[in-house]
Tab-separated table of C-alpha atoms in Angstrom:
chain	number	residue	atom	x	y	z
A	5	MET	CA	-2.172	-3.829	24.467
A	6	MET	CA	-4.625	-1.378	23.026
A	7	VAL	CA	-8.010	-1.993	21.428
A	8	ASN	CA	-9.726	0.266	18.940
A	9	THR	CA	-13.454	0.460	19.781
A	10	SER	CA	-14.195	3.776	18.064
A	11	HIS	CA	-16.468	2.065	15.494
A	12	ILE	CA	-18.695	0.465	18.151
A	13	ASN	CA	-21.953	2.242	19.023
A	14	LEU	CA	-21.497	2.452	22.781
A	15	LEU	CA	-24.768	4.341	23.236
A	16	VAL	CA	-26.828	1.508	21.718
A	17	ILE	CA	-25.079	-1.057	23.913
A	18	ILE	CA	-25.608	0.813	27.171
A	19	GLU	CA	-29.195	1.861	26.396
A	20	ARG	CA	-30.164	-1.803	26.480
A	21	ASP	CA	-29.600	-1.579	30.234
A	22	THR	CA	-30.573	1.990	31.137
A	23	HIS	CA	-32.230	5.100	29.711
A	24	LEU	CA	-29.912	7.908	28.622
A	25	LYS	CA	-30.577	11.408	27.381
A	26	LYS	CA	-28.278	13.975	25.831
A	27	VAL	CA	-27.296	16.664	28.328
A	28	SER	CA	-24.426	18.442	26.589
A	29	SER	CA	-22.564	18.744	23.291
A	30	THR	CA	-19.215	18.434	25.054
A	31	HIS	CA	-16.865	15.942	23.412
A	32	ARG	CA	-19.303	15.465	20.504
A	33	GLY	CA	-22.199	14.649	22.823
A	34	GLU	CA	-22.560	13.794	26.499
A	35	TYR	CA	-25.382	11.508	27.679
A	36	ALA	CA	-26.615	10.943	31.232
A	37	GLY	CA	-28.917	8.579	33.066
A	38	PRO	CA	-29.177	6.033	35.884
A	39	CYS	CA	-26.068	3.921	36.342
A	40	PRO	CA	-26.726	0.309	35.228
A	41	PHE	CA	-24.313	-0.909	37.901
A	42	CYS	CA	-25.056	1.047	41.095
A	43	GLY	CA	-28.380	2.689	40.209
A	44	GLY	CA	-27.106	6.216	40.850
A	45	GLU	CA	-29.555	8.619	39.207
A	46	ASP	CA	-27.330	11.529	38.155
A	47	ARG	CA	-23.725	10.330	38.199
A	48	PHE	CA	-23.525	8.128	35.063
A	49	ARG	CA	-22.124	9.706	31.884
A	50	VAL	CA	-21.470	8.382	28.377
A	51	TRP	CA	-19.501	10.015	25.550
A	52	PRO	CA	-20.318	7.728	22.589
A	53	ASN	CA	-19.020	9.939	19.786
A	54	ASP	CA	-15.697	11.032	21.226
A	55	THR	CA	-12.404	9.855	19.740
A	56	THR	CA	-12.404	7.112	22.371
A	57	PRO	CA	-16.060	6.328	23.224
A	58	ARG	CA	-16.344	5.725	26.971
A	59	PHE	CA	-18.544	5.753	30.055
A	60	TRP	CA	-18.011	6.780	33.670
A	61	CYS	CA	-20.012	6.702	36.903
A	62	ARG	CA	-18.801	9.124	39.527
A	63	GLN	CA	-20.680	7.253	42.244
A	64	CYS	CA	-19.404	3.690	41.791
A	65	LYS	CA	-16.291	4.699	39.784
A	66	ARG	CA	-16.859	2.138	37.027
A	67	SER	CA	-15.507	3.395	33.725
A	68	GLY	CA	-14.023	2.316	30.426
A	69	ASP	CA	-14.826	1.554	26.800
A	70	ALA	CA	-17.294	-0.864	25.201
A	71	ILE	CA	-15.188	-3.907	26.057
A	72	GLN	CA	-14.911	-2.914	29.691
A	73	TYR	CA	-18.652	-2.269	29.859
A	74	ILE	CA	-19.454	-5.770	28.605
A	75	ARG	CA	-16.933	-7.293	30.992
A	76	LEU	CA	-18.410	-5.466	33.998
A	77	ARG	CA	-22.019	-6.063	33.009
A	78	ASP	CA	-21.681	-9.778	32.259
A	79	GLY	CA	-18.820	-10.650	34.608
A	80	ILE	CA	-16.728	-12.150	31.815
A	81	GLY	CA	-13.157	-12.027	30.597
A	82	PHE	CA	-11.500	-9.989	27.898
A	83	LYS	CA	-11.651	-12.595	25.120
A	84	ASP	CA	-15.334	-13.335	25.773
A	85	ALA	CA	-16.144	-9.622	25.581
A	86	LEU	CA	-14.360	-9.428	22.223
A	87	GLN	CA	-16.548	-12.257	20.942
A	88	ILE	CA	-19.777	-10.589	22.065
A	89	LEU	CA	-18.737	-7.351	20.342
A	90	ASP	CA	-17.684	-9.295	17.242
A	91	LEU	CA	-14.123	-8.002	17.396
A	92	ASP	CA	-11.357	-10.013	15.804
A	93	GLN	CA	-8.694	-10.322	18.452
A	94	LYS	CA	-5.767	-10.380	16.051
A	95	GLN	CA	-6.971	-7.292	14.208
A	96	ALA	CA	-8.230	-5.405	17.252
A	97	LEU	CA	-5.145	-5.624	19.427
A	98	PHE	CA	-2.119	-3.445	18.906
A	99	ASN	CA	0.822	-5.297	20.433
A	100	PHE	CA	3.511	-2.778	21.279
A	101	ASP	CA	6.224	-5.378	21.845
A	102	ALA	CA	5.663	-6.830	18.382
A	103	GLN	CA	5.649	-3.361	16.859
A	104	LEU	CA	8.951	-2.520	18.501
A	105	HIS	CA	10.472	-5.775	17.300
A	106	ASN	CA	9.409	-5.106	13.720
A	107	THR	CA	10.319	-1.416	13.606
A	108	ARG	CA	13.976	-0.962	12.759
A	109	HIS	CA	13.829	2.777	13.367
A	110	LEU	CA	12.695	2.300	16.965
A	111	ARG	CA	15.235	-0.427	17.662
A	112	GLU	CA	18.030	1.833	16.462
A	113	LEU	CA	16.882	4.654	18.747
A	114	ASN	CA	17.729	2.467	21.749
A	115	LEU	CA	15.176	4.196	23.975
A	116	PRO	CA	15.228	3.199	27.658
A	117	ASN	CA	12.752	0.899	29.367
A	118	VAL	CA	12.508	2.646	32.730
A	119	ASN	CA	9.247	0.941	33.699
A	120	SER	CA	10.434	-2.674	33.828
A	121	ASN	CA	10.302	-2.901	37.641
A	122	CYS	CA	7.968	0.009	38.299
A	123	PRO	CA	5.524	-0.576	41.230
A	124	ALA	CA	2.687	1.173	39.378
A	125	LEU	CA	2.782	-1.537	36.710
A	126	ASN	CA	4.068	-4.494	38.714
A	127	ASP	CA	2.714	-4.221	42.275
A	128	PRO	CA	-1.070	-4.818	42.560
A	129	GLU	CA	-1.085	-3.407	46.099
A	130	TRP	CA	0.488	-0.154	44.892
A	131	GLN	CA	-2.100	0.067	42.132
A	132	LEU	CA	-5.011	-0.605	44.480
A	133	ALA	CA	-3.811	2.004	46.976
A	134	ALA	CA	-3.334	4.562	44.187
A	135	VAL	CA	-6.844	3.988	42.839
A	136	GLU	CA	-8.387	4.299	46.300
A	137	PHE	CA	-6.416	7.491	46.966
A	138	CYS	CA	-7.531	9.040	43.669
A	139	ASP	CA	-11.160	8.042	44.258
A	140	ARG	CA	-11.131	9.747	47.659
A	141	ALA	CA	-9.464	12.796	46.124
A	142	THR	CA	-12.184	13.040	43.462
A	143	ASP	CA	-14.888	12.961	46.123
A	144	THR	CA	-13.015	15.555	48.193
A	145	LEU	CA	-12.750	17.943	45.234
A	146	TYR	CA	-16.557	18.146	45.145
A	147	SER	CA	-16.874	18.602	48.898
A	148	ALA	CA	-16.497	21.646	51.135
A	149	ASN	CA	-12.821	20.755	51.661
A	150	GLY	CA	-12.150	20.918	47.941
A	151	CYS	CA	-14.233	23.915	46.873
A	152	ARG	CA	-11.252	26.299	46.603
A	153	ALA	CA	-9.273	23.810	44.538
A	154	TYR	CA	-12.275	23.216	42.292
A	155	GLN	CA	-12.718	26.966	41.793
A	156	TYR	CA	-9.014	27.273	40.988
A	157	LEU	CA	-9.422	24.743	38.169
A	158	LEU	CA	-12.354	26.715	36.778
A	159	ASP	CA	-11.020	30.252	37.209
A	160	GLU	CA	-7.249	29.926	36.819
A	161	ARG	CA	-6.916	26.794	34.681
A	162	TYR	CA	-9.978	27.596	32.541
A	163	LEU	CA	-11.275	24.027	32.622
A	164	THR	CA	-14.960	23.151	32.505
A	165	ASP	CA	-16.702	20.865	34.964
A	166	THR	CA	-16.849	18.215	32.247
A	167	ASP	CA	-13.094	18.540	31.631
A	168	ILE	CA	-12.465	18.066	35.341
A	169	ARG	CA	-14.708	15.031	35.600
A	170	LEU	CA	-13.369	13.352	32.472
A	171	ALA	CA	-9.803	13.788	33.695
A	172	ARG	CA	-10.826	12.454	37.145
A	173	LEU	CA	-9.039	15.306	38.872
A	174	GLY	CA	-9.158	15.387	42.649
A	175	TYR	CA	-7.899	17.093	45.786
A	176	ASN	CA	-5.812	15.880	48.709
A	177	PRO	CA	-6.636	18.175	51.698
A	178	GLN	CA	-3.595	17.490	53.868
A	179	ASP	CA	-0.008	16.232	53.774
A	180	HIS	CA	0.448	12.654	54.898
A	181	ALA	CA	2.584	9.573	54.420
A	182	ALA	CA	1.233	6.203	53.302
A	183	GLN	CA	2.356	2.702	52.453
A	184	TRP	CA	1.443	1.596	48.924
A	185	GLY	CA	2.462	-2.036	48.652
A	186	GLN	CA	6.204	-2.249	49.214
A	187	ARG	CA	6.718	1.462	48.611
A	188	SER	CA	6.469	4.283	51.154
A	189	VAL	CA	4.930	7.371	49.561
A	190	TRP	CA	4.553	11.013	50.556
A	191	LEU	CA	1.243	12.636	49.592
A	192	PRO	CA	1.339	16.429	49.882
A	193	ARG	CA	-1.722	18.650	49.924
A	194	GLY	CA	-2.769	19.657	46.441
A	195	ILE	CA	-4.718	18.940	43.264
A	196	ILE	CA	-4.503	15.329	42.154
A	197	ILE	CA	-3.855	14.555	38.469
A	198	PRO	CA	-4.029	10.792	37.844
A	199	TRP	CA	-2.427	9.349	34.722
A	200	TRP	CA	-4.903	6.686	33.611
A	201	ILE	CA	-3.440	4.578	30.784
A	202	ASP	CA	-4.970	1.246	29.715
A	203	ASN	CA	-7.347	1.362	32.706
A	204	ARG	CA	-4.476	1.585	35.206
A	205	ILE	CA	-2.904	4.485	37.075
A	206	TRP	CA	0.620	4.884	35.747
A	207	ARG	CA	1.532	7.846	37.895
A	208	ILE	CA	0.017	10.704	39.883
A	209	ASN	CA	1.048	14.324	39.675
A	210	ILE	CA	0.131	16.543	42.609
A	211	ARG	CA	-0.085	20.291	42.001
A	212	ILE	CA	0.799	21.809	45.354
A	213	PRO	CA	-0.032	25.404	46.399
A	214	THR	CA	3.300	27.219	46.200
A	215	ARG	CA	4.764	30.169	44.313
A	216	GLU	CA	8.053	28.336	43.731
A	217	LYS	CA	7.810	27.233	40.107
A	218	GLN	CA	10.253	24.352	40.466
A	219	GLN	CA	8.359	22.950	43.457
A	220	ARG	CA	4.792	23.029	42.128
A	221	TYR	CA	4.490	19.373	41.189
A	222	LYS	CA	5.231	16.301	43.274
A	223	GLN	CA	4.733	12.591	42.569
A	224	PRO	CA	4.188	9.645	44.902
A	225	ALA	CA	7.107	7.243	44.582
A	226	GLY	CA	6.628	4.241	42.316
A	227	GLY	CA	4.919	5.842	39.332
A	228	ALA	CA	5.679	4.955	35.721
A	229	ASN	CA	6.810	7.094	32.800
A	230	GLY	CA	4.454	7.491	29.846
A	231	LEU	CA	2.139	9.840	27.968
A	232	TYR	CA	-0.743	11.521	29.781
A	233	GLN	CA	-4.040	10.774	27.939
A	234	ALA	CA	-2.238	8.254	25.707
A	235	ASN	CA	-5.430	6.275	25.110
A	236	SER	CA	-7.039	9.255	23.392
A	237	ILE	CA	-4.593	9.270	20.463
A	238	PRO	CA	-6.672	8.915	17.274
A	239	PHE	CA	-5.578	6.585	14.512
A	240	GLN	CA	-4.597	8.718	11.512
A	241	GLY	CA	-5.831	11.833	13.324
A	242	THR	CA	-4.065	14.858	14.808
A	243	VAL	CA	-2.573	14.939	18.288
A	244	PHE	CA	-1.074	17.845	20.229
A	245	MET	CA	1.828	17.268	22.597
A	246	THR	CA	2.342	19.574	25.587
A	247	GLU	CA	4.504	19.505	28.683
A	248	GLY	CA	1.743	19.906	31.269
A	249	GLU	CA	-1.501	18.051	31.816
A	250	PHE	CA	-3.611	21.202	32.206
A	251	ASP	CA	-2.401	22.472	28.821
A	252	ALA	CA	-3.373	19.167	27.198
A	253	LEU	CA	-6.820	19.246	28.795
A	254	LEU	CA	-7.338	22.838	27.661
A	255	LEU	CA	-6.381	22.065	24.063
A	256	LYS	CA	-8.749	19.115	23.909
A	257	SER	CA	-11.567	21.127	25.477
A	258	ARG	CA	-11.182	24.207	23.260
A	259	LEU	CA	-10.524	22.420	19.948
A	260	SER	CA	-12.701	19.287	20.043
A	261	SER	CA	-15.936	20.981	18.957
A	262	ALA	CA	-14.302	22.332	15.795
A	263	PHE	CA	-11.951	19.393	15.202
A	264	PRO	CA	-13.451	16.158	16.617
A	265	ALA	CA	-10.512	13.984	15.530
A	266	ILE	CA	-8.007	15.978	17.588
A	267	ALA	CA	-6.470	14.683	20.814
A	268	ALA	CA	-3.949	16.158	23.236
A	269	VAL	CA	-1.358	14.389	25.370
A	270	ALA	CA	1.258	15.578	27.860
A	271	THR	CA	4.790	14.388	28.516
A	272	GLY	CA	4.897	15.659	32.097
A	273	GLY	CA	7.951	17.819	31.401
A	274	VAL	CA	10.467	18.468	28.646
A	275	SER	CA	12.333	15.208	29.292
A	276	GLY	CA	9.319	12.974	29.912
A	277	ALA	CA	7.817	10.153	27.846
A	278	LYS	CA	10.836	9.501	25.626
A	279	LEU	CA	10.154	5.782	25.630
A	280	ALA	CA	9.720	3.274	22.822
A	281	ARG	CA	6.132	2.616	23.915
A	282	SER	CA	5.275	6.319	23.803
A	283	VAL	CA	6.779	6.709	20.339
A	284	VAL	CA	4.705	3.777	19.060
A	285	GLN	CA	1.550	5.224	20.631
A	286	ILE	CA	2.023	8.710	19.232
A	287	ASP	CA	2.999	7.260	15.854
A	288	LEU	CA	-0.612	6.087	15.430
A	289	ALA	CA	-1.545	9.683	14.623
A	290	GLN	CA	-1.142	11.151	11.163
A	291	LYS	CA	0.101	14.518	12.407
A	292	VAL	CA	1.713	15.533	15.698
A	293	ILE	CA	1.650	19.178	16.789
A	294	LEU	CA	4.463	19.933	19.254
A	295	ALA	CA	2.968	22.664	21.435
A	296	PHE	CA	5.609	22.657	24.172
A	297	ASP	CA	6.251	25.861	26.140
A	298	ALA	CA	7.612	28.852	24.239
A	299	ASP	CA	11.092	28.790	25.743
A	300	GLU	CA	14.493	27.256	25.052
A	301	ALA	CA	13.657	24.010	26.849
A	302	GLY	CA	10.413	23.652	24.911
A	303	ASP	CA	12.167	24.259	21.596
A	304	LYS	CA	14.820	21.674	22.448
A	305	ALA	CA	12.181	19.093	23.423
A	306	ALA	CA	10.357	19.729	20.147
A	307	LEU	CA	13.539	19.073	18.145
A	308	GLU	CA	14.087	15.801	20.010
A	309	TRP	CA	10.549	14.622	19.279
A	310	GLN	CA	10.914	15.597	15.628
A	311	LYS	CA	13.936	13.303	15.454
A	312	LEU	CA	11.875	10.500	16.989
A	313	LEU	CA	8.747	10.976	14.857
A	314	GLY	CA	10.033	12.331	11.573
A	315	ASN	CA	8.084	14.570	9.192
A	316	LYS	CA	4.703	14.028	10.869
A	317	ALA	CA	5.853	16.112	13.863
A	318	VAL	CA	5.497	19.907	13.501
A	319	ARG	CA	6.547	22.532	16.028
A	320	LEU	CA	3.784	25.046	16.850
A	321	ARG	CA	5.043	27.530	19.420
A	322	PRO	CA	2.457	29.026	21.783
A	323	THR	CA	2.044	32.776	21.316
A	324	GLU	CA	2.402	33.158	25.094
A	325	HIS	CA	4.548	31.079	27.441
A	326	ASP	CA	2.189	28.107	27.301
A	327	ILE	CA	-1.348	27.116	26.307
A	328	THR	CA	-2.859	28.207	29.620
A	329	ASP	CA	-1.326	31.670	29.280
A	330	MET	CA	-2.766	31.904	25.771
A	331	VAL	CA	-6.270	31.250	27.068
A	332	LYS	CA	-5.670	33.627	29.967
A	333	ASN	CA	-4.838	36.349	27.418
A	334	ASN	CA	-7.929	35.573	25.317
A	335	VAL	CA	-6.105	33.921	22.422
A	336	ASP	CA	-8.532	31.830	20.369
A	337	LEU	CA	-6.939	28.371	20.140
A	338	VAL	CA	-8.998	27.443	17.091
A	339	GLU	CA	-7.778	30.491	15.160
A	340	TRP	CA	-4.208	29.866	16.372
A	341	PHE	CA	-4.333	26.317	15.061
A	342	LEU	CA	-5.928	27.290	11.754
A	343	ALA	CA	-3.336	30.014	11.188
A	344	SER	CA	-0.597	27.371	11.424
A	345	LYS	CA	-1.937	25.340	8.496
């Protein structure tokens, strides 16, 4: 289930408990101050005007939207938090199962449910181990062991420090095996890209240091299929779809100042995310820009998504191989997008 809290003034709520000041215009305004939970002086951030208003403390790792803040602050349940925020539960919740049942088009598509027995969504021990691993990886990225990986994200992926922190990217410094619940997982050395959806880790992509293109990304066993950054999809707004997470993060970073209602999601590959849940999520947007890689596979994936989404989906081919290559070659993404209209 998904709750729309974009109309709630998150800044006013949090400033009842701590003092915040604006430190950046990133994502329509970034505010910082002491964490109301752990007291950390410089690790607490709030983005109250973004498409999905949210907070995050890098020290104690607490994060979420207005509902999650109230739940953590007051130690209460979901329904009680809705009452405090004066949200009508029936109107606020978007029930995907009900939507699928009532949408003939989606029923006829007969899309697979590959996540029914997925450990990421069904094994609490897997989820806990994944969260702890990602938290350690985030800390490592900002340590001496992660400095080269951090610089790679800045210099070769063209992300900002705020982009990196918002995405909760991390670094695993060495290969090792682990037991996550009932599942044995292999965790290679590399940059950690967690897929946070509905305040849970659905899967983890690990960008490993290799020149072999087909071997660059690995996943710990047990992850779920879905849309990267799915919770950022704006109702009746515009959303870009890419194959890779870094491309999605770049699009959001470079376009958000000029187009605040724009979001960007990633499928994790040309065949990823073709699920009924993903179609319902992306269908919340008014327009979907299919910015998959400029190759045959990307064109084919775009055609498939156009069949799923109808007229709201438009193919916009990158002028280079992908979005990252466009930025690398100094293509202005804002001008590229405007030229497509």
